[in-house]
mmCIF file of C-alpha atoms in Angstrom:
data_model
loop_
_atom_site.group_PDB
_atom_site.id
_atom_site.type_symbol
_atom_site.label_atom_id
_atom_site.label_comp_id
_atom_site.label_asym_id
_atom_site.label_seq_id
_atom_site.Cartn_x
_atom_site.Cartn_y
_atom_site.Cartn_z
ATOM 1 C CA UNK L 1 -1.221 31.495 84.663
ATOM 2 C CA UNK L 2 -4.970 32.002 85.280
ATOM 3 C CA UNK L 3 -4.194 32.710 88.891
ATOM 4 C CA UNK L 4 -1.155 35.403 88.064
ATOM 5 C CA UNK L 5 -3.946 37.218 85.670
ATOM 6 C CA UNK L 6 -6.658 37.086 88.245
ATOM 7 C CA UNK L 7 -3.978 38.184 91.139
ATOM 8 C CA UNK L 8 -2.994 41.443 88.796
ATOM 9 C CA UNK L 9 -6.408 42.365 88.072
ATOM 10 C CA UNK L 10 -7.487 42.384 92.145
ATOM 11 C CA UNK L 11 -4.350 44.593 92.749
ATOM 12 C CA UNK L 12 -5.204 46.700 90.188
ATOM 13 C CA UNK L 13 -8.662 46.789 90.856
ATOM 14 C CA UNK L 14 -7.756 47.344 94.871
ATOM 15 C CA UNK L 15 -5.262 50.140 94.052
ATOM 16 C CA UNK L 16 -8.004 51.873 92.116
ATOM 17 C CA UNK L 17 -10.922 51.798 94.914
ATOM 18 C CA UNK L 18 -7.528 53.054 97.526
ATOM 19 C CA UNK L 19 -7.024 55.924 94.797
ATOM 20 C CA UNK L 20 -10.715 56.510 94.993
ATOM 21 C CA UNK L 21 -10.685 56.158 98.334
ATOM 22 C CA UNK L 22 -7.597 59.244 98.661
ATOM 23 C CA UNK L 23 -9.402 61.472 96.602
ATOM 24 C CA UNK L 24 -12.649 61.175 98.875
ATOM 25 C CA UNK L 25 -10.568 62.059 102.055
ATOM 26 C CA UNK L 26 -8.573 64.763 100.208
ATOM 27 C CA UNK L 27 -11.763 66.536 98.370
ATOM 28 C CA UNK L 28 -14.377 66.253 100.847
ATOM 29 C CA UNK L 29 -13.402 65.162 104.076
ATOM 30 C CA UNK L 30 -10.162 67.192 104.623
ATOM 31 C CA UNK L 31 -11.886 70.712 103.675
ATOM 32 C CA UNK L 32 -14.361 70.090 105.973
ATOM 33 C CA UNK L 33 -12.066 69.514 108.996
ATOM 34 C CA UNK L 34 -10.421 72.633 108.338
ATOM 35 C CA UNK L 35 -13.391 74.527 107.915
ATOM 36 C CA UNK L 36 -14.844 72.909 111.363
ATOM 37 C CA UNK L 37 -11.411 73.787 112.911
ATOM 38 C CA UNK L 38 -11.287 77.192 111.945
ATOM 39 C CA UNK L 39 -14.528 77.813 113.078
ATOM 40 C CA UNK L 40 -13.498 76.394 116.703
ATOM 41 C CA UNK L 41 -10.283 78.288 116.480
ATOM 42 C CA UNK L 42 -12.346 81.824 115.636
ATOM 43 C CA UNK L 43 -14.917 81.109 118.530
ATOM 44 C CA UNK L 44 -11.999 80.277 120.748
ATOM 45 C CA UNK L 45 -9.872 83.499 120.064
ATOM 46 C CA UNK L 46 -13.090 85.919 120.000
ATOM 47 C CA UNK L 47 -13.596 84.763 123.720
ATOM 48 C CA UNK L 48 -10.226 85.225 124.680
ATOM 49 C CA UNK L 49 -10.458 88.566 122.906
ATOM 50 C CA UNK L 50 -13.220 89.146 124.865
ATOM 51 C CA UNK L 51 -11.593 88.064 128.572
ATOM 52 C CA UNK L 52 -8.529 90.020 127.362
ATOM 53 C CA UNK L 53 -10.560 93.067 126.982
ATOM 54 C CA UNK L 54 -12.300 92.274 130.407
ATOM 55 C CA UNK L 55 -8.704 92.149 132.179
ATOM 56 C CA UNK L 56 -7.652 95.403 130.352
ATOM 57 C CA UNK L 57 -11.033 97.212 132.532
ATOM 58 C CA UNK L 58 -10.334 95.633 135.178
ATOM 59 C CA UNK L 59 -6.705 96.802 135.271
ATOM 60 C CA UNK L 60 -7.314 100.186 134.214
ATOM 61 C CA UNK L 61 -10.311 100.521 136.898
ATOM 62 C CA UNK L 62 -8.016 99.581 140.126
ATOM 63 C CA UNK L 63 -5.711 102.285 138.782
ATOM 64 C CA UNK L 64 -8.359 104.713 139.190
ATOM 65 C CA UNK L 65 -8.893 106.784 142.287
ATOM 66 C CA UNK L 66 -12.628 106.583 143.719
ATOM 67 C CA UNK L 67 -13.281 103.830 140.565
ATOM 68 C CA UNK L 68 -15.365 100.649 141.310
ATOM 69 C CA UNK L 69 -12.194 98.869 142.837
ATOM 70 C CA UNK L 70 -11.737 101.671 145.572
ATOM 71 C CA UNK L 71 -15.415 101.259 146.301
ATOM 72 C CA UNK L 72 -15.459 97.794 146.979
ATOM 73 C CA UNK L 73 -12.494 97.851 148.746
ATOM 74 C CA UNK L 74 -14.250 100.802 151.495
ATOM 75 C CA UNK L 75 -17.111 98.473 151.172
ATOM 76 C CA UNK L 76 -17.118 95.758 154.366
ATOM 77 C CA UNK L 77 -16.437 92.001 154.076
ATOM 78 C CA UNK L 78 -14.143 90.069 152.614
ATOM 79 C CA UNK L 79 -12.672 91.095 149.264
ATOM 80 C CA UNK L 80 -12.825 87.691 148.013
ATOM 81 C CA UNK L 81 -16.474 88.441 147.738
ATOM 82 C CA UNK L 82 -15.947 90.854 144.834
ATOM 83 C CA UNK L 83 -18.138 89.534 141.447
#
């Protein structure tokens, strides 16, 4: 019977530190992911804002008569030299 009582009071002793062990994750280690991956996930979209933005000039420049695409294109060499 000794052994029973001993038994219970381990599993309720290890089901205590695993319920500690769940609130750790959920209070401090979850919100920090999510703060980490938002951060990544704002960096990531401001630079494809950014390259967005840099297609948009670059789209409305070649539509352009005499704009910086027309120049290079008079210019000589290849155009796969164009920055």
């Amino acid at each position: 019977m000794a052994e029973t009582t001993r038994g219970r009071s381990a599993t309720k002793e290890l089901e205590a530190e695993v319920a500690r062990l769940i609130a750790y994750l959920n209070d401090q280690v979850v919100p920090e992911v999510r703060r980490s991956s938002s951060l990544g996930l704002r960096a990531a979209a401001e630079q494809l804002h950014r390259m967005a933005e840099h297609l948009d000039r670059r789209a409305s420049q070649a539509g352009e008569p005499g704009g910086p695409a027309a120049e290079r294109a008079a210019e000589p060499g290849p155009a796969s030299a164009q920055p």
